[in-house]
Amino acid sequence: MNMRKLTQDQKDCWAIDGYLHLPGIFDADEVAALAGDIDALRARPGWEPMSGMLPRGHYGWVERNPDLDPEAFMDRRDVLPYGQRFIDLIDRPEVFDLVVDIMGPDILFSMSQAIVRPSTRDFPGYTHTDGGEALRRIRVTETSRPLAMKALYLLSDVTDDDAGAFTVYPGSHFRPFPADRDPPLGPHSPGCVQLKGKAGDCFLFPHALWHGPAPNHSGKARKTLLYNYCQLFLRAYDFGATPTQYFDRCTPRQRRLLGDLGHDWRPGDFFYVPPDQEAVIYGRA
Ligand SMILES: O=C(O)CCC(=O)C(=O)O
């Protein structure tokens, strides 16, 4: 299968700024369908942040989001079980092909997430890297493949400042970053850029890039889907074990990305790749 490759301009953007803006991945119908899918998650059980009850960044099981208003805050992890559209987004060709071009074929799908950022004066935004405390202290070089990266899909237009934009510090994945300032650097600090985009656009960025949400004073909620990928020797963050329960709804490539190596687990797995890895990921299997 012929997979898409980064253009030279995209390679330069990735190498220098550390992110890519891919406009128009979804058309208006698909945006509406996915936004509807996200709205429907609120009433269903799942993983959501448990502020104050668990270490920061951990999630707890809830029977439903406390607020059923589709414009209210929501941060739902592991959206794959909720529907085929969420599963099929794992290897959406217009985006996944570029992920493979950037990361190589020996990768896992590590995490999915649906976030709604309401319009509010109470949330100032924040800046962080992904992958927690450990990955924050690892910087790969310009010529290295990333350890992990993310696709952020916008399901709302973000055309103004402080409308819940995804913000980045371009190039920060290659530089020491003053992460210990008090107050911490955030979406209004020098060097931070609020990325504008339309519903249906996607942003790609490595976990090592300093980034985060801007405040949202726009009067409407900003909805996003986030899909993460990591090198095969790392691990997925959404599952304690390979999520076989929805394998019957996955293609062979999707199953491989979810950790199905084609045999029961044995030591050496994920460290050395299965012989058919490239054929499966490049879609020839
Ligand atoms: O835009 C958001 O709401 C969060 C995005 C982000 O910071 C992340 O995916 O780590």
PDB file of C-alpha atoms and ligand atoms in Angstrom:
ATOM      1  CA  MET A   1       0.000   0.000   0.000  1.00  0.00           C
ATOM      2  CA  ASN A   2       1.345   3.452  -0.881  1.00  0.00           C
ATOM      3  CA  MET A   3       1.334   5.481   2.284  1.00  0.00           C
ATOM      4  CA  ARG A   4       1.506   9.259   2.338  1.00  0.00           C
ATOM      5  CA  LYS A   5       4.802  10.897   3.271  1.00  0.00           C
ATOM      6  CA  LEU A   6       5.597  14.289   4.739  1.00  0.00           C
ATOM      7  CA  THR A   7       6.256  16.969   2.153  1.00  0.00           C
ATOM      8  CA  GLN A   8       9.577  18.806   2.426  1.00  0.00           C
ATOM      9  CA  ASP A   9       7.769  21.775   4.026  1.00  0.00           C
ATOM     10  CA  GLN A  10       6.173  19.463   6.582  1.00  0.00           C
ATOM     11  CA  LYS A  11       9.539  17.851   7.330  1.00  0.00           C
ATOM     12  CA  ASP A  12      11.016  21.316   7.918  1.00  0.00           C
ATOM     13  CA  CYS A  13       8.092  22.338  10.164  1.00  0.00           C
ATOM     14  CA  TRP A  14       8.371  19.145  12.173  1.00  0.00           C
ATOM     15  CA  ALA A  15      12.149  19.489  12.505  1.00  0.00           C
ATOM     16  CA  ILE A  16      12.131  23.181  13.465  1.00  0.00           C
ATOM     17  CA  ASP A  17       8.814  23.943  15.195  1.00  0.00           C
ATOM     18  CA  GLY A  18       7.956  20.443  16.379  1.00  0.00           C
ATOM     19  CA  TYR A  19       4.369  20.288  15.181  1.00  0.00           C
ATOM     20  CA  LEU A  20       2.283  19.981  12.003  1.00  0.00           C
ATOM     21  CA  HIS A  21      -1.088  21.497  11.170  1.00  0.00           C
ATOM     22  CA  LEU A  22      -3.144  19.232   8.871  1.00  0.00           C
ATOM     23  CA  PRO A  23      -6.243  21.137   7.734  1.00  0.00           C
ATOM     24  CA  GLY A  24      -9.548  19.548   6.731  1.00  0.00           C
ATOM     25  CA  ILE A  25      -9.082  15.932   7.849  1.00  0.00           C
ATOM     26  CA  PHE A  26     -12.829  15.689   8.613  1.00  0.00           C
ATOM     27  CA  ASP A  27     -15.613  17.251   6.569  1.00  0.00           C
ATOM     28  CA  ALA A  28     -18.571  18.967   8.269  1.00  0.00           C
ATOM     29  CA  ASP A  29     -20.646  15.754   8.445  1.00  0.00           C
ATOM     30  CA  GLU A  30     -17.865  13.837  10.127  1.00  0.00           C
ATOM     31  CA  VAL A  31     -17.193  16.684  12.572  1.00  0.00           C
ATOM     32  CA  ALA A  32     -20.883  16.672  13.510  1.00  0.00           C
ATOM     33  CA  ALA A  33     -20.940  12.883  13.919  1.00  0.00           C
ATOM     34  CA  LEU A  34     -17.830  12.801  16.117  1.00  0.00           C
ATOM     35  CA  ALA A  35     -18.975  15.786  18.194  1.00  0.00           C
ATOM     36  CA  GLY A  36     -22.274  13.956  18.705  1.00  0.00           C
ATOM     37  CA  ASP A  37     -20.378  10.819  19.737  1.00  0.00           C
ATOM     38  CA  ILE A  38     -18.425  12.866  22.289  1.00  0.00           C
ATOM     39  CA  ASP A  39     -21.587  14.468  23.672  1.00  0.00           C
ATOM     40  CA  ALA A  40     -23.102  11.003  24.133  1.00  0.00           C
ATOM     41  CA  LEU A  41     -20.148   9.856  26.292  1.00  0.00           C
ATOM     42  CA  ARG A  42     -21.245  12.076  29.181  1.00  0.00           C
ATOM     43  CA  ALA A  43     -24.122   9.856  30.161  1.00  0.00           C
ATOM     44  CA  ARG A  44     -22.019   6.679  29.950  1.00  0.00           C
ATOM     45  CA  PRO A  45     -19.576   5.166  32.454  1.00  0.00           C
ATOM     46  CA  GLY A  46     -15.861   5.641  31.873  1.00  0.00           C
ATOM     47  CA  TRP A  47     -12.539   7.091  32.995  1.00  0.00           C
ATOM     48  CA  GLU A  48     -12.472  10.754  33.994  1.00  0.00           C
ATOM     49  CA  PRO A  49     -10.088  12.866  36.144  1.00  0.00           C
ATOM     50  CA  MET A  50     -10.528  12.426  39.890  1.00  0.00           C
ATOM     51  CA  SER A  51      -9.140  15.755  41.137  1.00  0.00           C
ATOM     52  CA  GLY A  52      -7.810  15.579  44.661  1.00  0.00           C
ATOM     53  CA  MET A  53      -8.508  11.854  45.078  1.00  0.00           C
ATOM     54  CA  LEU A  54      -5.635  10.315  43.143  1.00  0.00           C
ATOM     55  CA  PRO A  55      -2.159  11.516  42.128  1.00  0.00           C
ATOM     56  CA  ARG A  56      -2.279  14.319  39.542  1.00  0.00           C
ATOM     57  CA  GLY A  57      -3.033  13.113  36.036  1.00  0.00           C
ATOM     58  CA  HIS A  58      -4.723   9.915  37.189  1.00  0.00           C
ATOM     59  CA  TYR A  59      -8.279   8.942  36.285  1.00  0.00           C
ATOM     60  CA  GLY A  60     -11.036   7.179  38.149  1.00  0.00           C
ATOM     61  CA  TRP A  61     -14.072   5.212  36.982  1.00  0.00           C
ATOM     62  CA  VAL A  62     -17.303   7.250  36.974  1.00  0.00           C
ATOM     63  CA  GLU A  63     -20.848   6.169  36.161  1.00  0.00           C
ATOM     64  CA  ARG A  64     -21.344   9.383  34.114  1.00  0.00           C
ATOM     65  CA  ASN A  65     -19.907  12.865  33.769  1.00  0.00           C
ATOM     66  CA  PRO A  66     -21.357  15.020  36.575  1.00  0.00           C
ATOM     67  CA  ASP A  67     -22.629  17.542  33.984  1.00  0.00           C
ATOM     68  CA  LEU A  68     -24.705  16.367  31.016  1.00  0.00           C
ATOM     69  CA  ASP A  69     -24.531  19.798  29.326  1.00  0.00           C
ATOM     70  CA  PRO A  70     -22.522  19.201  26.091  1.00  0.00           C
ATOM     71  CA  GLU A  71     -20.829  22.595  26.619  1.00  0.00           C
ATOM     72  CA  ALA A  72     -19.512  21.652  30.105  1.00  0.00           C
ATOM     73  CA  PHE A  73     -16.042  20.284  30.957  1.00  0.00           C
ATOM     74  CA  MET A  74     -15.292  16.689  30.080  1.00  0.00           C
ATOM     75  CA  ASP A  75     -12.046  14.711  29.883  1.00  0.00           C
ATOM     76  CA  ARG A  76     -12.873  11.101  28.977  1.00  0.00           C
ATOM     77  CA  ARG A  77     -10.054   8.572  28.504  1.00  0.00           C
ATOM     78  CA  ASP A  78     -10.071   5.428  26.358  1.00  0.00           C
ATOM     79  CA  VAL A  79     -12.846   6.264  23.924  1.00  0.00           C
ATOM     80  CA  LEU A  80     -12.304   3.222  21.670  1.00  0.00           C
ATOM     81  CA  PRO A  81     -14.923   1.018  23.370  1.00  0.00           C
ATOM     82  CA  TYR A  82     -17.667   3.561  22.657  1.00  0.00           C
ATOM     83  CA  GLY A  83     -18.004   3.095  18.908  1.00  0.00           C
ATOM     84  CA  GLN A  84     -16.607   2.133  15.548  1.00  0.00           C
ATOM     85  CA  ARG A  85     -15.866   5.727  14.560  1.00  0.00           C
ATOM     86  CA  PHE A  86     -13.488   5.993  17.507  1.00  0.00           C
ATOM     87  CA  ILE A  87     -11.798   2.688  16.608  1.00  0.00           C
ATOM     88  CA  ASP A  88     -11.375   3.602  12.973  1.00  0.00           C
ATOM     89  CA  LEU A  89      -9.666   6.848  13.866  1.00  0.00           C
ATOM     90  CA  ILE A  90      -6.684   4.815  15.180  1.00  0.00           C
ATOM     91  CA  ASP A  91      -5.306   4.522  11.661  1.00  0.00           C
ATOM     92  CA  ARG A  92      -7.123   7.215   9.742  1.00  0.00           C
ATOM     93  CA  PRO A  93      -4.937   7.200   6.604  1.00  0.00           C
ATOM     94  CA  GLU A  94      -4.504  10.972   6.080  1.00  0.00           C
ATOM     95  CA  VAL A  95      -3.026  11.222   9.568  1.00  0.00           C
ATOM     96  CA  PHE A  96      -1.723   7.732  10.374  1.00  0.00           C
ATOM     97  CA  ASP A  97       0.424   7.589   7.222  1.00  0.00           C
ATOM     98  CA  LEU A  98       2.276  10.675   8.438  1.00  0.00           C
ATOM     99  CA  VAL A  99       2.593   9.247  11.953  1.00  0.00           C
ATOM    100  CA  VAL A 100       4.304   6.194  10.420  1.00  0.00           C
ATOM    101  CA  ASP A 101       6.522   8.389   8.263  1.00  0.00           C
ATOM    102  CA  ILE A 102       7.599  10.258  11.404  1.00  0.00           C
ATOM    103  CA  MET A 103       7.842   7.348  13.877  1.00  0.00           C
ATOM    104  CA  GLY A 104       8.572   4.356  11.677  1.00  0.00           C
ATOM    105  CA  PRO A 105       6.452   1.187  11.587  1.00  0.00           C
ATOM    106  CA  ASP A 106       7.342  -0.285  15.005  1.00  0.00           C
ATOM    107  CA  ILE A 107       4.666   1.518  16.968  1.00  0.00           C
ATOM    108  CA  LEU A 108       1.733   1.043  19.330  1.00  0.00           C
ATOM    109  CA  PHE A 109      -1.438   3.026  19.809  1.00  0.00           C
ATOM    110  CA  SER A 110      -1.098   4.245  23.398  1.00  0.00           C
ATOM    111  CA  MET A 111      -4.084   6.355  24.392  1.00  0.00           C
ATOM    112  CA  SER A 112      -7.303   8.049  23.270  1.00  0.00           C
ATOM    113  CA  GLN A 113      -9.077  10.948  24.918  1.00  0.00           C
ATOM    114  CA  ALA A 114     -12.021  13.285  24.337  1.00  0.00           C
ATOM    115  CA  ILE A 115     -11.733  16.741  25.920  1.00  0.00           C
ATOM    116  CA  VAL A 116     -14.326  19.503  26.107  1.00  0.00           C
ATOM    117  CA  ARG A 117     -13.011  22.884  27.295  1.00  0.00           C
ATOM    118  CA  PRO A 118     -15.964  25.055  28.265  1.00  0.00           C
ATOM    119  CA  SER A 119     -16.043  28.814  27.900  1.00  0.00           C
ATOM    120  CA  THR A 120     -15.226  30.051  31.408  1.00  0.00           C
ATOM    121  CA  ARG A 121     -13.249  32.720  33.273  1.00  0.00           C
ATOM    122  CA  ASP A 122     -12.153  30.089  35.827  1.00  0.00           C
ATOM    123  CA  PHE A 123      -9.591  28.168  33.760  1.00  0.00           C
ATOM    124  CA  PRO A 124      -6.271  29.931  32.951  1.00  0.00           C
ATOM    125  CA  GLY A 125      -4.860  27.120  30.783  1.00  0.00           C
ATOM    126  CA  TYR A 126      -1.536  25.398  31.446  1.00  0.00           C
ATOM    127  CA  THR A 127       1.625  24.114  29.778  1.00  0.00           C
ATOM    128  CA  HIS A 128       3.205  20.659  30.077  1.00  0.00           C
ATOM    129  CA  THR A 129       4.811  17.811  28.158  1.00  0.00           C
ATOM    130  CA  ASP A 130       3.138  14.424  27.762  1.00  0.00           C
ATOM    131  CA  GLY A 131       4.534  11.189  29.107  1.00  0.00           C
ATOM    132  CA  GLY A 132       4.810  12.405  32.702  1.00  0.00           C
ATOM    133  CA  GLU A 133       7.877  13.196  34.767  1.00  0.00           C
ATOM    134  CA  ALA A 134      10.233  10.763  32.999  1.00  0.00           C
ATOM    135  CA  LEU A 135       9.700  11.741  29.378  1.00  0.00           C
ATOM    136  CA  ARG A 136       9.923  15.424  30.353  1.00  0.00           C
ATOM    137  CA  ARG A 137      13.582  14.836  31.130  1.00  0.00           C
ATOM    138  CA  ILE A 138      14.396  13.073  27.853  1.00  0.00           C
ATOM    139  CA  ARG A 139      15.121  15.091  24.716  1.00  0.00           C
ATOM    140  CA  VAL A 140      15.794  13.263  21.461  1.00  0.00           C
ATOM    141  CA  THR A 141      17.865  14.980  18.761  1.00  0.00           C
ATOM    142  CA  GLU A 142      16.679  16.610  15.550  1.00  0.00           C
ATOM    143  CA  THR A 143      17.492  13.501  13.509  1.00  0.00           C
ATOM    144  CA  SER A 144      15.829  11.024  15.876  1.00  0.00           C
ATOM    145  CA  ARG A 145      12.374   9.512  15.612  1.00  0.00           C
ATOM    146  CA  PRO A 146      10.169  10.637  18.510  1.00  0.00           C
ATOM    147  CA  LEU A 147       9.513   8.267  21.400  1.00  0.00           C
ATOM    148  CA  ALA A 148       5.841   9.163  21.397  1.00  0.00           C
ATOM    149  CA  MET A 149       3.529  11.577  19.626  1.00  0.00           C
ATOM    150  CA  LYS A 150      -0.054  12.715  19.505  1.00  0.00           C
ATOM    151  CA  ALA A 151      -2.731  13.634  16.975  1.00  0.00           C
ATOM    152  CA  LEU A 152      -5.124  16.301  18.232  1.00  0.00           C
ATOM    153  CA  TYR A 153      -8.347  16.598  16.215  1.00  0.00           C
ATOM    154  CA  LEU A 154     -10.269  19.849  16.515  1.00  0.00           C
ATOM    155  CA  LEU A 155     -14.047  19.425  16.461  1.00  0.00           C
ATOM    156  CA  SER A 156     -14.680  23.162  17.001  1.00  0.00           C
ATOM    157  CA  ASP A 157     -13.421  26.233  15.164  1.00  0.00           C
ATOM    158  CA  VAL A 158     -10.708  28.048  17.100  1.00  0.00           C
ATOM    159  CA  THR A 159     -10.126  31.290  15.260  1.00  0.00           C
ATOM    160  CA  ASP A 160      -9.413  33.785  18.058  1.00  0.00           C
ATOM    161  CA  ASP A 161      -6.978  34.146  20.932  1.00  0.00           C
ATOM    162  CA  ASP A 162      -8.151  32.700  24.231  1.00  0.00           C
ATOM    163  CA  ALA A 163     -10.790  30.531  22.597  1.00  0.00           C
ATOM    164  CA  GLY A 164      -9.387  27.301  24.060  1.00  0.00           C
ATOM    165  CA  ALA A 165      -6.642  27.037  21.436  1.00  0.00           C
ATOM    166  CA  PHE A 166      -4.062  24.322  21.531  1.00  0.00           C
ATOM    167  CA  THR A 167      -0.864  26.223  22.417  1.00  0.00           C
ATOM    168  CA  VAL A 168       2.758  25.266  21.798  1.00  0.00           C
ATOM    169  CA  TYR A 169       6.243  26.519  22.510  1.00  0.00           C
ATOM    170  CA  PRO A 170       7.714  25.885  19.033  1.00  0.00           C
ATOM    171  CA  GLY A 171      11.060  24.092  19.156  1.00  0.00           C
ATOM    172  CA  SER A 172      10.810  23.441  22.911  1.00  0.00           C
ATOM    173  CA  HIS A 173      11.168  19.671  22.417  1.00  0.00           C
ATOM    174  CA  PHE A 174      14.859  20.246  21.665  1.00  0.00           C
ATOM    175  CA  ARG A 175      15.694  22.805  24.368  1.00  0.00           C
ATOM    176  CA  PRO A 176      15.882  22.938  28.136  1.00  0.00           C
ATOM    177  CA  PHE A 177      12.614  24.524  29.298  1.00  0.00           C
ATOM    178  CA  PRO A 178      12.213  26.557  32.529  1.00  0.00           C
ATOM    179  CA  ALA A 179       9.609  24.184  33.932  1.00  0.00           C
ATOM    180  CA  ASP A 180      10.149  25.160  37.571  1.00  0.00           C
ATOM    181  CA  ARG A 181       9.073  28.833  37.434  1.00  0.00           C
ATOM    182  CA  ASP A 182       6.616  30.044  40.028  1.00  0.00           C
ATOM    183  CA  PRO A 183       4.124  30.920  38.700  1.00  0.00           C
ATOM    184  CA  PRO A 184       4.692  28.365  35.936  1.00  0.00           C
ATOM    185  CA  LEU A 185       5.030  29.363  32.302  1.00  0.00           C
ATOM    186  CA  GLY A 186       1.685  29.138  30.564  1.00  0.00           C
ATOM    187  CA  PRO A 187      -0.254  29.987  27.427  1.00  0.00           C
ATOM    188  CA  HIS A 188       0.487  33.720  27.781  1.00  0.00           C
ATOM    189  CA  SER A 189       4.228  33.483  28.506  1.00  0.00           C
ATOM    190  CA  PRO A 190       6.869  34.665  25.987  1.00  0.00           C
ATOM    191  CA  GLY A 191       7.308  32.248  23.084  1.00  0.00           C
ATOM    192  CA  CYS A 192       3.967  30.483  23.440  1.00  0.00           C
ATOM    193  CA  VAL A 193       1.788  30.390  20.319  1.00  0.00           C
ATOM    194  CA  GLN A 194      -1.981  29.838  20.241  1.00  0.00           C
ATOM    195  CA  LEU A 195      -2.639  27.658  17.173  1.00  0.00           C
ATOM    196  CA  LYS A 196      -5.787  28.614  15.304  1.00  0.00           C
ATOM    197  CA  GLY A 197      -7.713  26.045  13.303  1.00  0.00           C
ATOM    198  CA  LYS A 198     -11.074  24.899  11.997  1.00  0.00           C
ATOM    199  CA  ALA A 199     -13.243  22.037  13.098  1.00  0.00           C
ATOM    200  CA  GLY A 200     -11.910  18.997  11.233  1.00  0.00           C
ATOM    201  CA  ASP A 201      -8.233  20.047  11.397  1.00  0.00           C
ATOM    202  CA  CYS A 202      -5.561  17.952  13.080  1.00  0.00           C
ATOM    203  CA  PHE A 203      -2.315  18.903  14.843  1.00  0.00           C
ATOM    204  CA  LEU A 204       0.557  16.425  15.187  1.00  0.00           C
ATOM    205  CA  PHE A 205       3.215  16.920  17.873  1.00  0.00           C
ATOM    206  CA  PRO A 206       5.680  14.849  19.910  1.00  0.00           C
ATOM    207  CA  HIS A 207       5.125  14.291  23.632  1.00  0.00           C
ATOM    208  CA  ALA A 208       8.356  16.224  24.295  1.00  0.00           C
ATOM    209  CA  LEU A 209       6.973  19.522  22.946  1.00  0.00           C
ATOM    210  CA  TRP A 210       5.793  21.920  25.687  1.00  0.00           C
ATOM    211  CA  HIS A 211       2.127  22.542  24.989  1.00  0.00           C
ATOM    212  CA  GLY A 212      -1.325  22.834  26.519  1.00  0.00           C
ATOM    213  CA  PRO A 213      -4.725  24.467  26.322  1.00  0.00           C
ATOM    214  CA  ALA A 214      -5.299  28.234  26.336  1.00  0.00           C
ATOM    215  CA  PRO A 215      -8.151  29.671  28.388  1.00  0.00           C
ATOM    216  CA  ASN A 216     -11.479  29.755  26.614  1.00  0.00           C
ATOM    217  CA  HIS A 217     -13.368  33.035  26.748  1.00  0.00           C
ATOM    218  CA  SER A 218     -15.075  32.533  23.387  1.00  0.00           C
ATOM    219  CA  GLY A 219     -18.609  31.898  24.604  1.00  0.00           C
ATOM    220  CA  LYS A 220     -18.631  28.324  23.242  1.00  0.00           C
ATOM    221  CA  ALA A 221     -16.996  25.047  24.251  1.00  0.00           C
ATOM    222  CA  ARG A 222     -13.953  23.733  22.379  1.00  0.00           C
ATOM    223  CA  LYS A 223     -14.108  19.986  21.655  1.00  0.00           C
ATOM    224  CA  THR A 224     -11.137  17.787  20.729  1.00  0.00           C
ATOM    225  CA  LEU A 225     -10.158  14.170  20.264  1.00  0.00           C
ATOM    226  CA  LEU A 226      -6.599  13.086  21.062  1.00  0.00           C
ATOM    227  CA  TYR A 227      -4.943   9.927  19.746  1.00  0.00           C
ATOM    228  CA  ASN A 228      -1.449   8.939  20.962  1.00  0.00           C
ATOM    229  CA  TYR A 229       1.213   6.655  19.497  1.00  0.00           C
ATOM    230  CA  CYS A 230       4.458   5.379  21.006  1.00  0.00           C
ATOM    231  CA  GLN A 231       7.383   3.215  19.959  1.00  0.00           C
ATOM    232  CA  LEU A 232       6.593  -0.478  20.381  1.00  0.00           C
ATOM    233  CA  PHE A 233       9.046  -0.957  23.264  1.00  0.00           C
ATOM    234  CA  LEU A 234       7.203   1.658  25.341  1.00  0.00           C
ATOM    235  CA  ARG A 235       3.723   0.949  26.673  1.00  0.00           C
ATOM    236  CA  ALA A 236       0.144   2.051  26.162  1.00  0.00           C
ATOM    237  CA  TYR A 237      -1.286   4.273  28.908  1.00  0.00           C
ATOM    238  CA  ASP A 238      -4.946   3.375  28.521  1.00  0.00           C
ATOM    239  CA  PHE A 239      -4.823  -0.365  29.127  1.00  0.00           C
ATOM    240  CA  GLY A 240      -3.321  -2.496  31.885  1.00  0.00           C
ATOM    241  CA  ALA A 241      -3.503  -5.435  29.482  1.00  0.00           C
ATOM    242  CA  THR A 242      -3.979  -5.808  25.745  1.00  0.00           C
ATOM    243  CA  PRO A 243      -7.615  -4.722  25.144  1.00  0.00           C
ATOM    244  CA  THR A 244      -8.822  -7.895  23.446  1.00  0.00           C
ATOM    245  CA  GLN A 245     -12.473  -7.124  24.275  1.00  0.00           C
ATOM    246  CA  TYR A 246     -12.967  -5.056  21.122  1.00  0.00           C
ATOM    247  CA  PHE A 247     -10.602  -6.879  18.778  1.00  0.00           C
ATOM    248  CA  ASP A 248     -13.566  -8.334  16.872  1.00  0.00           C
ATOM    249  CA  ARG A 249     -14.302  -4.782  15.708  1.00  0.00           C
ATOM    250  CA  CYS A 250     -10.712  -4.062  14.592  1.00  0.00           C
ATOM    251  CA  THR A 251      -8.746  -4.681  11.404  1.00  0.00           C
ATOM    252  CA  PRO A 252      -5.474  -6.656  11.670  1.00  0.00           C
ATOM    253  CA  ARG A 253      -3.559  -3.376  11.592  1.00  0.00           C
ATOM    254  CA  GLN A 254      -5.670  -1.838  14.338  1.00  0.00           C
ATOM    255  CA  ARG A 255      -5.228  -4.971  16.455  1.00  0.00           C
ATOM    256  CA  ARG A 256      -1.475  -4.846  15.956  1.00  0.00           C
ATOM    257  CA  LEU A 257      -1.452  -1.208  17.034  1.00  0.00           C
ATOM    258  CA  LEU A 258      -3.367  -2.261  20.157  1.00  0.00           C
ATOM    259  CA  GLY A 259      -0.750  -4.871  21.015  1.00  0.00           C
ATOM    260  CA  ASP A 260      -1.931  -8.056  19.268  1.00  0.00           C
ATOM    261  CA  LEU A 261       1.377  -9.533  18.064  1.00  0.00           C
ATOM    262  CA  GLY A 262      -0.309 -12.656  16.721  1.00  0.00           C
ATOM    263  CA  HIS A 263       0.570 -15.003  19.587  1.00  0.00           C
ATOM    264  CA  ASP A 264       0.273 -15.231  23.373  1.00  0.00           C
ATOM    265  CA  TRP A 265       2.682 -12.975  25.228  1.00  0.00           C
ATOM    266  CA  ARG A 266       6.224 -14.208  25.740  1.00  0.00           C
ATOM    267  CA  PRO A 267       9.395 -12.461  26.946  1.00  0.00           C
ATOM    268  CA  GLY A 268      11.012 -10.557  24.086  1.00  0.00           C
ATOM    269  CA  ASP A 269       7.659  -9.319  22.773  1.00  0.00           C
ATOM    270  CA  PHE A 270       7.461  -5.593  22.064  1.00  0.00           C
ATOM    271  CA  PHE A 271      11.248  -5.501  22.333  1.00  0.00           C
ATOM    272  CA  TYR A 272      11.810  -7.327  19.064  1.00  0.00           C
ATOM    273  CA  VAL A 273       9.081  -6.830  16.474  1.00  0.00           C
ATOM    274  CA  PRO A 274       7.084  -9.638  14.830  1.00  0.00           C
ATOM    275  CA  PRO A 275       8.379 -10.600  11.346  1.00  0.00           C
ATOM    276  CA  ASP A 276       5.219  -9.298   9.682  1.00  0.00           C
ATOM    277  CA  GLN A 277       5.273  -5.905  11.452  1.00  0.00           C
ATOM    278  CA  GLU A 278       6.003  -3.839   8.351  1.00  0.00           C
ATOM    279  CA  ALA A 279       3.529  -5.772   6.206  1.00  0.00           C
ATOM    280  CA  VAL A 280       0.783  -5.231   8.817  1.00  0.00           C
ATOM    281  CA  ILE A 281       1.498  -1.560   9.438  1.00  0.00           C
ATOM    282  CA  TYR A 282       2.026  -0.717   5.779  1.00  0.00           C
ATOM    283  CA  GLY A 283      -1.260  -2.494   5.094  1.00  0.00           C
ATOM    284  CA  ARG A 284       0.079  -5.343   2.962  1.00  0.00           C
ATOM    285  CA  ALA A 285      -0.820  -8.151   5.386  1.00  0.00           C
TER     286      ALA A 285
HETATM  287  O1  LIG B   1      -6.101  20.956  24.480  1.00  0.00           O
HETATM  288  C1  LIG B   1      -6.358  20.376  25.522  1.00  0.00           C
HETATM  289  O2  LIG B   1      -7.399  20.506  26.109  1.00  0.00           O
HETATM  290  C2  LIG B   1      -5.342  19.469  26.069  1.00  0.00           C
HETATM  291  C3  LIG B   1      -4.351  19.143  25.046  1.00  0.00           C
HETATM  292  C4  LIG B   1      -3.128  18.744  25.728  1.00  0.00           C
HETATM  293  O3  LIG B   1      -2.534  19.508  26.395  1.00  0.00           O
HETATM  294  C5  LIG B   1      -2.681  17.393  25.624  1.00  0.00           C
HETATM  295  O4  LIG B   1      -3.210  16.657  24.810  1.00  0.00           O
HETATM  296  O5  LIG B   1      -1.766  17.003  26.337  1.00  0.00           O
END
